[in-house]
Coordinates of C-alpha atoms in Angstrom, one line a residue:
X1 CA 0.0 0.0 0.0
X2 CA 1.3 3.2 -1.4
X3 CA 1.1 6.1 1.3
X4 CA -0.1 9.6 0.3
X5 CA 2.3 12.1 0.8
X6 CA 1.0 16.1 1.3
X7 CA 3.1 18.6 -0.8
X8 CA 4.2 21.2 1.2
X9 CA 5.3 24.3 -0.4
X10 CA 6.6 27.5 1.4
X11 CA 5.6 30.8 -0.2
X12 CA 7.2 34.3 -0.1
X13 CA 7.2 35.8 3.4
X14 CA 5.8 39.2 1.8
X15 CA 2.7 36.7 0.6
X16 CA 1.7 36.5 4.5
X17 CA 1.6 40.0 5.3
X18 CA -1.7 41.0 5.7
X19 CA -1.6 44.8 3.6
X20 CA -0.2 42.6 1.2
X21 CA -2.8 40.4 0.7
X22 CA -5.2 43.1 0.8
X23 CA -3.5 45.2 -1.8
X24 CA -3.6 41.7 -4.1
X25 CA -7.2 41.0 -3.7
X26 CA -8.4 44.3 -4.4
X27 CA -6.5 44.2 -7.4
X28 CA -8.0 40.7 -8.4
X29 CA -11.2 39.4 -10.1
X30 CA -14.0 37.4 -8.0
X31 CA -13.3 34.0 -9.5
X32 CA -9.6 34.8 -7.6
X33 CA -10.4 36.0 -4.8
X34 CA -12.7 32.7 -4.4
X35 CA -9.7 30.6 -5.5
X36 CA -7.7 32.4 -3.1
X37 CA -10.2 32.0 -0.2
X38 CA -9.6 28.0 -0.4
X39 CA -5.4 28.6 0.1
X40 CA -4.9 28.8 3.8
X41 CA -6.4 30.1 6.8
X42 CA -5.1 33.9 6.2
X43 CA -5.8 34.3 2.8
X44 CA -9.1 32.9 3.5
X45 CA -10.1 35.6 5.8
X46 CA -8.5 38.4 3.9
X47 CA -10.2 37.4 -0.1
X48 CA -13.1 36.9 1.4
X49 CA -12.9 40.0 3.4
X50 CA -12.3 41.9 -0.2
X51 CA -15.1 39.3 -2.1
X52 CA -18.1 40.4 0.1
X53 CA -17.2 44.1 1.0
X54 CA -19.2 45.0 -2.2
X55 CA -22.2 43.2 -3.1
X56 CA -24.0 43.8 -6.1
X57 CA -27.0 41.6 -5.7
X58 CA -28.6 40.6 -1.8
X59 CA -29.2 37.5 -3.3
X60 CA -25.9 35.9 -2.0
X61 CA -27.2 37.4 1.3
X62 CA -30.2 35.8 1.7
X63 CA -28.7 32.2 0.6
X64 CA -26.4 31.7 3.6
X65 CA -29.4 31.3 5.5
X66 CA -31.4 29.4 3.5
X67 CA -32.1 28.7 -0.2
X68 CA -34.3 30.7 -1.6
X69 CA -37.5 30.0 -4.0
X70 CA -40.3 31.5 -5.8
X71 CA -43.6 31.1 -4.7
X72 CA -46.4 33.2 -5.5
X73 CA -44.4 35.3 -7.6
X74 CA -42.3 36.5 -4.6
X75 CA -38.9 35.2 -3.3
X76 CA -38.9 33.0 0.2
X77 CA -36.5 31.1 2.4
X78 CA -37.0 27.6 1.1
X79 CA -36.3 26.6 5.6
X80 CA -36.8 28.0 8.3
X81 CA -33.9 30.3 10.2
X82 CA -32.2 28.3 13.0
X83 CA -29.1 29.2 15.2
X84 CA -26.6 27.6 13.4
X85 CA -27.5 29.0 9.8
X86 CA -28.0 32.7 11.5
X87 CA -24.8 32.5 13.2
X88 CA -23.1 31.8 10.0
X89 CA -24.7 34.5 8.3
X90 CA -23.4 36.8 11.2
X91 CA -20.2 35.9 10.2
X92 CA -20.2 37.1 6.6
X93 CA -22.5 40.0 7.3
X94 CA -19.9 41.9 9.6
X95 CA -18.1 41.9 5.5
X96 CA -20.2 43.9 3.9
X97 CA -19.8 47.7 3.4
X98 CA -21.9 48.3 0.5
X99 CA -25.5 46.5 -0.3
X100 CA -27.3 46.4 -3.9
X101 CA -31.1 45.7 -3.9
X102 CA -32.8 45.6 -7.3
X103 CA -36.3 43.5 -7.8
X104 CA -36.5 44.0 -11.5
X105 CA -33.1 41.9 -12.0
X106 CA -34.4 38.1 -12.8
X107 CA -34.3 35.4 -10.5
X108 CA -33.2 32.1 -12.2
X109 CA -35.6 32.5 -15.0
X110 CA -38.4 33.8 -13.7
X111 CA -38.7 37.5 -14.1
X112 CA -39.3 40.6 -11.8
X113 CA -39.7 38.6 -8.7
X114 CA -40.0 40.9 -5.3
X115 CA -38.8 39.6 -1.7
X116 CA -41.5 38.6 0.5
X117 CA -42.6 40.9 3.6
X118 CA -41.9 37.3 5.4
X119 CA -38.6 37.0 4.8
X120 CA -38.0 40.7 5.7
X121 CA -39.6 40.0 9.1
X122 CA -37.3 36.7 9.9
X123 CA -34.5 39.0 9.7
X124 CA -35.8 41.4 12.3
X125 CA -37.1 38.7 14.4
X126 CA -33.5 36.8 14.7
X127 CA -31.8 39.8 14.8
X128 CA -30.1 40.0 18.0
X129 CA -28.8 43.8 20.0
X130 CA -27.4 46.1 17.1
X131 CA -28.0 46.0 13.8
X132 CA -28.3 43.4 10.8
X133 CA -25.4 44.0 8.4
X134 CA -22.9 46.6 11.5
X135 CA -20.5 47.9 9.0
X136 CA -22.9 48.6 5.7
X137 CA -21.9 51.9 4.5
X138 CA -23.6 51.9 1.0
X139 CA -26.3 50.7 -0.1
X140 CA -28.3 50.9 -2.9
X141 CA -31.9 50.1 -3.1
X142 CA -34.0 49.8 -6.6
X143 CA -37.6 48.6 -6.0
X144 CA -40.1 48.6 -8.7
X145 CA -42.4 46.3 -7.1
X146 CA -44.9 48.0 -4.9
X147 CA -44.6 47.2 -1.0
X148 CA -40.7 46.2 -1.6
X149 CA -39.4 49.9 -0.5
X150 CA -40.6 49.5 2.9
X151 CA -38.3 46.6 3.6
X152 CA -35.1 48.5 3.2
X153 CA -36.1 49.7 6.9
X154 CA -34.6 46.2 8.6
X155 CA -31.4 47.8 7.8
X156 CA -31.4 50.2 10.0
X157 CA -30.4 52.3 11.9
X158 CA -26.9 51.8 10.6
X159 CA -24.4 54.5 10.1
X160 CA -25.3 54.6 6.3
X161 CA -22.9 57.0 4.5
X162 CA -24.6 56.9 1.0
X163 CA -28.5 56.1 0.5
X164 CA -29.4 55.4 -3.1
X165 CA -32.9 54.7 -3.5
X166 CA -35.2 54.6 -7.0
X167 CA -38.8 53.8 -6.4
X168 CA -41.6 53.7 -8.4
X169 CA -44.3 54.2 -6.0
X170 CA -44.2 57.8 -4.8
X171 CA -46.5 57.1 -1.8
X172 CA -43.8 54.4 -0.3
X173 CA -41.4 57.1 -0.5
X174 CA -43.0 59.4 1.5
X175 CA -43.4 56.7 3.7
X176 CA -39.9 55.8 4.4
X177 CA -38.4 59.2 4.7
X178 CA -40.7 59.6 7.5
X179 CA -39.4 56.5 8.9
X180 CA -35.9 57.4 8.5
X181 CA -35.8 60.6 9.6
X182 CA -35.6 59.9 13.4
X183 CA -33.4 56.8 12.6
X184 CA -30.6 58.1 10.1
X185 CA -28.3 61.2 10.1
X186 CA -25.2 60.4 8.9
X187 CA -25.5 60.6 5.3
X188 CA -22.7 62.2 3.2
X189 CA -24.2 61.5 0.0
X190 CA -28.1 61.0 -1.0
X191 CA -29.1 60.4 -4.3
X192 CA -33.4 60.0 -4.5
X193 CA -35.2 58.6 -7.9
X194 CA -39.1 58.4 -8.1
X195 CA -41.9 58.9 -10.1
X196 CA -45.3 61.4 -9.3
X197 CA -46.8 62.6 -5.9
X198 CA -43.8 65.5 -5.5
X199 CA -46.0 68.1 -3.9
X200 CA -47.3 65.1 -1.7
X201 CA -44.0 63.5 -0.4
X202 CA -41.6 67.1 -0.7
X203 CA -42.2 67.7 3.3
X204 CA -41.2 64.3 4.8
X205 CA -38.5 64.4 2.0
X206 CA -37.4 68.1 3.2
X207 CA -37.6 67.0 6.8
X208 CA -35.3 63.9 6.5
X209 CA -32.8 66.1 4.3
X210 CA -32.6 68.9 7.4
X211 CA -31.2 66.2 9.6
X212 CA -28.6 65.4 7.5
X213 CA -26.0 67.7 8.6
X214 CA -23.0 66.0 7.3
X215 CA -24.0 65.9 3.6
X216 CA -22.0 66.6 1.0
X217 CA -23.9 65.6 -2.0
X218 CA -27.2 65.6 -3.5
X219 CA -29.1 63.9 -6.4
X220 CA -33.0 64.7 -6.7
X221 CA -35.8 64.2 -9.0
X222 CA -35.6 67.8 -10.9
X223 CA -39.1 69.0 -9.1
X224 CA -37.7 68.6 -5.5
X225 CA -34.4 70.5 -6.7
X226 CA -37.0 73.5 -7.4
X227 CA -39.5 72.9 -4.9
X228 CA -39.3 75.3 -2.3
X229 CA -39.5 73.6 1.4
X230 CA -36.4 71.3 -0.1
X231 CA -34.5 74.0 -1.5
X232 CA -34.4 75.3 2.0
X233 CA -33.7 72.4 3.7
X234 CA -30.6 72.1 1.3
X235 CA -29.2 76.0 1.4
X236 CA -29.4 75.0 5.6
X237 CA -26.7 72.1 5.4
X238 CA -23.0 73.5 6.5
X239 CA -21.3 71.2 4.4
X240 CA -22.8 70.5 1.0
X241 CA -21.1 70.9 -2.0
X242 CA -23.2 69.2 -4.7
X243 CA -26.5 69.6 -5.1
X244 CA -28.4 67.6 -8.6
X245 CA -31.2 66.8 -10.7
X246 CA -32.1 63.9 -12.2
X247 CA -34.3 62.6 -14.8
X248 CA -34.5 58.9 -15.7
X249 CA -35.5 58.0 -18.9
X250 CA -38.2 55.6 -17.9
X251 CA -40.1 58.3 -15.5
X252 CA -41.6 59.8 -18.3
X253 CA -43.6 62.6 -17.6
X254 CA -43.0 66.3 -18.8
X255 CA -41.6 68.7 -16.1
X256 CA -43.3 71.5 -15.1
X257 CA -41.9 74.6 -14.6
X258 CA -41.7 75.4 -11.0
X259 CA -42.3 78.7 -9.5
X260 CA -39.5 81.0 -8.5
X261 CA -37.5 80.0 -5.6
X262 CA -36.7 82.3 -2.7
X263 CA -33.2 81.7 -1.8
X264 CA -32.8 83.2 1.5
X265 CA -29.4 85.3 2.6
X266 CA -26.6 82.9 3.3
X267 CA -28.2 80.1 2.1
X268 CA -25.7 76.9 0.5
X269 CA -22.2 78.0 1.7
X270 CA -20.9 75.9 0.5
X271 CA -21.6 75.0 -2.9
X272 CA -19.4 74.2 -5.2
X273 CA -21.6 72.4 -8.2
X274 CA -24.8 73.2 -9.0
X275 CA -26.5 70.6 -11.8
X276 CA -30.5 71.5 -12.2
X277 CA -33.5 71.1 -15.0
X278 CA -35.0 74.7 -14.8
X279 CA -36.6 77.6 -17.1
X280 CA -33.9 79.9 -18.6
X281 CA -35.5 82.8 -16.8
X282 CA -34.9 80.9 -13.0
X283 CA -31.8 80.4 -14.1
X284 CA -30.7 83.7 -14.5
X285 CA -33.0 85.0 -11.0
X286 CA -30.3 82.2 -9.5
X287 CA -27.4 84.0 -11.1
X288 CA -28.2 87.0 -10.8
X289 CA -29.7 87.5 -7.5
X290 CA -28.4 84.5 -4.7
X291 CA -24.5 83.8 -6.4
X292 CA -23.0 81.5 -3.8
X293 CA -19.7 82.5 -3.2
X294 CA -18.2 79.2 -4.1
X295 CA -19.9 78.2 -7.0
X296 CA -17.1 76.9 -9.2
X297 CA -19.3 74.9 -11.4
X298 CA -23.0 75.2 -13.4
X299 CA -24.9 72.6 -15.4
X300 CA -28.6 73.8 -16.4
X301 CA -30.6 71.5 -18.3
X302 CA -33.1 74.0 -20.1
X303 CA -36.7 72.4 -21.7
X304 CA -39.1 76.1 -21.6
X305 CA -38.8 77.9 -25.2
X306 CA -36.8 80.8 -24.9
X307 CA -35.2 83.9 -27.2
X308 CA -31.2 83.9 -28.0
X309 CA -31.5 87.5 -26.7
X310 CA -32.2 85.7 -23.2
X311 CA -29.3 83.7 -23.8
X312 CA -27.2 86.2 -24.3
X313 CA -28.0 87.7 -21.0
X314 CA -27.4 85.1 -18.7
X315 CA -24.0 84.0 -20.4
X316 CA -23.2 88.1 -19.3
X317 CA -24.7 87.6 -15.9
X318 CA -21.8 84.9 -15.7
X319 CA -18.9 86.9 -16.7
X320 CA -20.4 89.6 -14.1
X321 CA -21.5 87.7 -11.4
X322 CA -18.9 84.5 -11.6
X323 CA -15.7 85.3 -13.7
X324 CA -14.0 82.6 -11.6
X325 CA -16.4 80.1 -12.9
X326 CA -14.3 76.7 -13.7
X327 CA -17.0 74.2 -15.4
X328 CA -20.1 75.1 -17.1
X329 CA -22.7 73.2 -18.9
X330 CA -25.8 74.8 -20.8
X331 CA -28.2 72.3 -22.4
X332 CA -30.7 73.5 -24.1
X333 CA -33.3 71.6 -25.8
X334 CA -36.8 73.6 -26.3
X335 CA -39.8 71.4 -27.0
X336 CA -40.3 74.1 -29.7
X337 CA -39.1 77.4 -31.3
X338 CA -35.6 76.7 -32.1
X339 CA -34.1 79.5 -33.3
X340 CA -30.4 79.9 -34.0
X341 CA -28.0 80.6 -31.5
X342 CA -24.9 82.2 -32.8
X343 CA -21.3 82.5 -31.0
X344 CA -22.3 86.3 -30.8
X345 CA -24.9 85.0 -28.5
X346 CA -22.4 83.3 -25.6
X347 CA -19.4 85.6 -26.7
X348 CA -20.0 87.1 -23.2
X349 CA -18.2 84.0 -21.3
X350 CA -15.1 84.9 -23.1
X351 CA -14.6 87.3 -20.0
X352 CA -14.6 84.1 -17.6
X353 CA -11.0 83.0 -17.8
X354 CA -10.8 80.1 -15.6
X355 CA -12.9 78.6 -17.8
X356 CA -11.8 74.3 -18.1
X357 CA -14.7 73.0 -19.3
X358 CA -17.4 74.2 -21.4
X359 CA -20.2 72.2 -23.0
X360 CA -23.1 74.1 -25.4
X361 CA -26.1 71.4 -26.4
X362 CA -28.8 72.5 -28.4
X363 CA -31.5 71.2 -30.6
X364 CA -30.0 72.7 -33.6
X365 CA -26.6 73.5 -34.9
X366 CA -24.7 76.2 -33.4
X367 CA -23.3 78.7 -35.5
X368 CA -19.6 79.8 -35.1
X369 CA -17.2 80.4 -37.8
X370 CA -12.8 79.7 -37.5
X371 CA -12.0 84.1 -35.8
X372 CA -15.1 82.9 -33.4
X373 CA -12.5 79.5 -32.5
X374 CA -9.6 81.6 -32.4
X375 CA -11.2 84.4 -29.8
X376 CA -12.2 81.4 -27.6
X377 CA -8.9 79.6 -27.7
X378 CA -7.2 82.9 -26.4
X379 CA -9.5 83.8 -23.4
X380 CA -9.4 80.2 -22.7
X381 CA -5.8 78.9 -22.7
X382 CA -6.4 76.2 -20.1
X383 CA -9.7 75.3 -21.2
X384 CA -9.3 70.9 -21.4
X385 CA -12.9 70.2 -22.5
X386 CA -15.2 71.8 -24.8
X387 CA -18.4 70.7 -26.8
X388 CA -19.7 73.4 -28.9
X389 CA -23.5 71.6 -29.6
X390 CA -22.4 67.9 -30.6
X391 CA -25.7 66.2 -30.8
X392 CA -29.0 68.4 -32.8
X393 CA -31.9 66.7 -33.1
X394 CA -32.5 65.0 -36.4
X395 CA -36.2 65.1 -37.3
X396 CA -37.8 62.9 -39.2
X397 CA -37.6 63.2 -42.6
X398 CA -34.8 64.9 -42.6
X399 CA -31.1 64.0 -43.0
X400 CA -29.5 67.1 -42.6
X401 CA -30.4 69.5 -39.6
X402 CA -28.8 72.6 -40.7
X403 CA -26.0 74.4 -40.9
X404 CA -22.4 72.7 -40.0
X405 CA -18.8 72.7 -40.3
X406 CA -16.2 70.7 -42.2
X407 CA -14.1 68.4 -40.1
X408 CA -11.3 70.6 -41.3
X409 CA -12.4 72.7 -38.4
X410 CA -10.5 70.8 -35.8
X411 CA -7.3 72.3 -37.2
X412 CA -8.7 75.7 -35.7
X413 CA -8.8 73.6 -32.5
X414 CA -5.9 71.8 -32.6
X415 CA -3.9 75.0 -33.1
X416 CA -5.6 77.3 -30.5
X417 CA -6.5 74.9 -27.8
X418 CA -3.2 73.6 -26.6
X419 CA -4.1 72.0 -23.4
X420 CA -7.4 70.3 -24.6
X421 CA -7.9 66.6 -23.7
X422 CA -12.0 66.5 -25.1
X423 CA -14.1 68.0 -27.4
X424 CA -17.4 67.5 -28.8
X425 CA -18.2 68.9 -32.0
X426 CA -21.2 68.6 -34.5
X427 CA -19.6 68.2 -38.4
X428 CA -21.5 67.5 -42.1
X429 CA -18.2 67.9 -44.7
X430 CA -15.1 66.5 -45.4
X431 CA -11.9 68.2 -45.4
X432 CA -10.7 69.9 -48.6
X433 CA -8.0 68.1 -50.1
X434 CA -4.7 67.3 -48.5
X435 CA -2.4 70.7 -49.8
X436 CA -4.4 73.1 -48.0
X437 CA -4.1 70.8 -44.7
X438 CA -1.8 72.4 -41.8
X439 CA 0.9 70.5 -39.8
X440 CA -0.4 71.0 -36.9
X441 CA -1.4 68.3 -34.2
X442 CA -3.8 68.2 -31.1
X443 CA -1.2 67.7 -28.3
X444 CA -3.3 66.5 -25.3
X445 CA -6.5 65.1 -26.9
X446 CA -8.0 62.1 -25.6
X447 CA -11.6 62.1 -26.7
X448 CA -13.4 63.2 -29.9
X449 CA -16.8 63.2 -29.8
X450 CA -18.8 63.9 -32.9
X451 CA -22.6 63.6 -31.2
X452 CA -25.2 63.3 -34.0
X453 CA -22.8 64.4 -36.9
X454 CA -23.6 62.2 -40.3
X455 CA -21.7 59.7 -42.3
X456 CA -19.0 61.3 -44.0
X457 CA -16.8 59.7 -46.7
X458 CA -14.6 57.3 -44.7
X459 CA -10.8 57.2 -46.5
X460 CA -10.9 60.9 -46.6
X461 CA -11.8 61.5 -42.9
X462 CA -9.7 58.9 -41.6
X463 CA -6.7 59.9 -43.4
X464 CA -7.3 63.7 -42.3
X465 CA -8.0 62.4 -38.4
X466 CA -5.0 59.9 -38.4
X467 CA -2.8 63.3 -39.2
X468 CA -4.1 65.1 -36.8
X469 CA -5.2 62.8 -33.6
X470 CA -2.6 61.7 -31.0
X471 CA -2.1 58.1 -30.7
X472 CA -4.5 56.0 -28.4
X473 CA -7.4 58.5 -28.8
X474 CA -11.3 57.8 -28.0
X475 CA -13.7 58.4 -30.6
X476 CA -17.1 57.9 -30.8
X477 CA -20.4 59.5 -31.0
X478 CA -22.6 60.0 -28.0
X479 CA -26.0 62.4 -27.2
X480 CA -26.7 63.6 -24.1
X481 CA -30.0 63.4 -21.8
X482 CA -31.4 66.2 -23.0
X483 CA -30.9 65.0 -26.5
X484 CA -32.9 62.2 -25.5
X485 CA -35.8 63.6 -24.1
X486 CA -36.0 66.0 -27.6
X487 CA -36.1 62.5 -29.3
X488 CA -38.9 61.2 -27.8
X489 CA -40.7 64.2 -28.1
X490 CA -40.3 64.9 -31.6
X491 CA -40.0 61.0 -32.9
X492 CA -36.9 61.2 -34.1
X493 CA -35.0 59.1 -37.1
X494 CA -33.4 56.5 -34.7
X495 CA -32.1 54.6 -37.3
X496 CA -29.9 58.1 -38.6
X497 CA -28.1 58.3 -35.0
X498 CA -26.9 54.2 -35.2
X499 CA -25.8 53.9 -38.4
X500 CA -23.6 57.8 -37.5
X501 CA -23.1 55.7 -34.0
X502 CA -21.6 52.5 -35.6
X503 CA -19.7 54.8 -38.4
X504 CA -17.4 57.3 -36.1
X505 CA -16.8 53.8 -33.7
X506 CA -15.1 52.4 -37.0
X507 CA -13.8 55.5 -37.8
X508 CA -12.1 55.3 -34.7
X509 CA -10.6 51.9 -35.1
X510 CA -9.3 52.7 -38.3
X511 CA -7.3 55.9 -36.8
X512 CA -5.5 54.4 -33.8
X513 CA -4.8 51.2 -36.4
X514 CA -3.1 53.7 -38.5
X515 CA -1.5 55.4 -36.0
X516 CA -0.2 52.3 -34.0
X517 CA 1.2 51.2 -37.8
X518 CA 2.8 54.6 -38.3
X519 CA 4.6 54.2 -35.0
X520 CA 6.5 50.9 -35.4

């Protein structure tokens, strides 16, 4: 009889130092860290330490207590919870530092399958002193289903540090934050998506907000960011910096425009970024009458029809009221009335010099010519992103939206923007022929985004781009949510912006092939 002999290898003393290890498994996959886990005593603790500190489904969760099956259309714990399966959840729960909850995912073929109420009650019935998962810091909860919101409660209280939560069901919502309010006030970021019953829920929501004295940041459905009792509620925290709206695609309901706010003295010191859906003319009532003192960045995400004149004054109530301004976004996208906006119509910013980032959408094609590029590049020498209206709307019907420049344009760029690493930019032409062409190269560019510009003759625009484009470089075509929403509305040729889509991505290949061949 043969006897087994064990293989015993030694491995690298720095392999059993603990920040080691850590360092490793946060650089490794799942699959390794899992592998790892079944090495040795240390590595087990340590990958699995890294493998649950993040988990992107609850389901994983649930199933160290039980197995769990469908019945009735809702998810259950397939036994009942005992000692020694609870005390082995306990064990891994102590891991976890951020928690995702969706009930639309699917659950082993069958589709959008909620959590019971009964399995949500076993784990506050076994529950012993403190609280259900003691180190969760994140978590992320997406119900769809009605009654599931409610059960994100047998989490708490925990000293949450970033509540995500996306509900259907406004009347759950308002529910919750009532709930929470006594229970939770160490949030540092909040981000809120729901659909209907603002005016209803706004209070409770604007109550729960006030106790949050340590946030930072903010994410709201675009009528609480303009609703009045949560405006105040926000301009009372000491520390934010952030405050945005948000629109999800699949809420799909027009917004209305709100009334105008009344900012009182002092209020937000200390924002920094300000990212809201509102009319042009609250926009300018914010510029021009509360300017926070820190401001250093805008975003406005205009819908209401407005006049280029309009325009033209709030870019002017920026140079005036914020010449240190660092990042701004306009994007405008009127359900109707587009007129043209011309250069002349922003030339105003050209007196805010810190200017790094700059991005211009609009339902039509901007019109600037190459002197309007050359002003810009020098009042803005250390501008590094700039998107002068990538992405009009394309109407049905239509294959051309309007006026548009030649991708010879980006020689202007390249020449007068010397630091910029990505730029957006809305073209209909090719270049002229190769002897009027200049030498000169973008030296920092990373991305190129061309938005909803059209097919273009492909040797001649990926000969032009491959002399012109760093190696390595990104481009593509993307819209923006505004661009979107104008798509809906208007019904759109879908079929123009994925056949543009799929053209600049090939485009793309093509130029960093050439360039990796011209650099052997």
């Amino acid at each position: 009889m043969v006897k087994s002999r064990v293989l015993q290898v030694k491995c690298h003393h720095a392999l059993c130092i603990p920040e080691v290890l850590d360092h490793i498994f946060d650089l490794s996959g799942p699959s390794s860290k899992a592998a790892a886990a079944g090495v040795c005593q240390l590595w087990s603790s340590r990958a699995l330490d890294r493998l649950w500190v993040e988990m992107p489904s609850i389901l994983p969760l649930l199933e160290l207590i039980s197995p769990v099956v469908v019945l009735r259309q809702e998810r259950h714990f397939a036994n009942d919870i005992n000692g020694a399966n609870w005390g082995r959840f306990e064990e891994y729960a102590t891991r976890i530092r951020s928690l995702t909850y969706d009930d639309s995912v699917p659950f082993r073929g069958v589709g959008q399958t909620p959590i019971s109420d009964d399995l949500f009650y076993d784990f506050l019935i076994h529950r012993r002193a403190g609280d259900i998962l003691p180190n969760l810091r994140s978590l992320h909860w997406l119900a769809w289903s009605p009654g599931t919101l409610r059960q994100l409660v047998a989490f708490f209280p925990s000293p949450l540090t970033h509540l995500h939560i996306l509900c259907a069901q406004w009347n759950e919502c308002s529910k919750v934050f009532r709930n929470l309010g006594q229970r939770l006030s160490t949030l540092e970021s909040l981000e809120v998506g729901a659909d209907g019953g603002e005016k209803q829920w706004s209070s409770s929501l604007a109550r729960f907000i006030s106790r949050q004295k340590r946030l930072v940041h903010a994410k709201l459905p675009a009528a609480f960011v303009t609703s009045q009792d949560v405006v105040s509620a926000l301009g009372d925290l000491p520390l934010l910096q952030t405050c945005e709206s948000c629109e999800y695609l699949y809420f799909r309901r027009p917004i209305i425009d709100p009334p105008a706010l009344q900012w009182r003295s002092r209020h937000f010191p200390t924002l920094e970024r300000l990212d809201i859906h509102i009319p042009l003319q609250s926009a300018m009532e914010i510029v021009e009458k509360e300017r926070p003192e820190t401001l250093k960045a805008v975003c406005f995400t205009v819908r209401s029809v407005f006049r280029p004149a309009e325009l033209h004054r709030l870019a002017t109530t920026f140079h005036t009221s914020f010449p240190a301004i660092e990042k701004l976004d306009l994007s405008l996208f009127p359900s109707e009335d587009l007129s043209q906006v011309r250069f002349a119509h922003v030339k105003p910013l050209l007196n805010c010099h810190r200017l790094v980032r700059l991005r211009l959408s609009y339902a039509s094609p901007l019109i600037f010519d190459k002197e309007d590029l050359e002003g810009m590049g020098r009042e803005w020498p250390n501008m590094k992103d700039i998107d002068l209206g990538r992405d009009p709307v394309i109407h049905k019907n239509t294959d051309v939206v309007g006026p548009g420049l030649s991708l010879e344009v980006l020689d202007t760029f390249a020449m007068h923007f010397l630091a910029l690493e990505r730029l957006g930019v809305f073209v209909v032409g090719c270049p002229g022929t190769p002897d009027i062409w200049t030498s000169q190269r973008f030296a920092k560019l990373k991305e190129l985004d061309f938005g909803t510009s059209p097919i273009l003759q492909l040797s001649d625009a990926t000969t032009y781009l491959s002399r012109l484009c760093p190696a390595r470089i990104h481009i593509h075509a993307t819209r923006s949510p505004g661009h979107f929403q104008s798509v809906r509305n208007a019904d759109s040729k879908l079929d123009v912006y994925t056949l543009a889509a799929g053209f600049w991505a090939e485009l793309g290949k093509l130029v960093n092939k050439s360039e990796a061949g011209g650099n052997m």
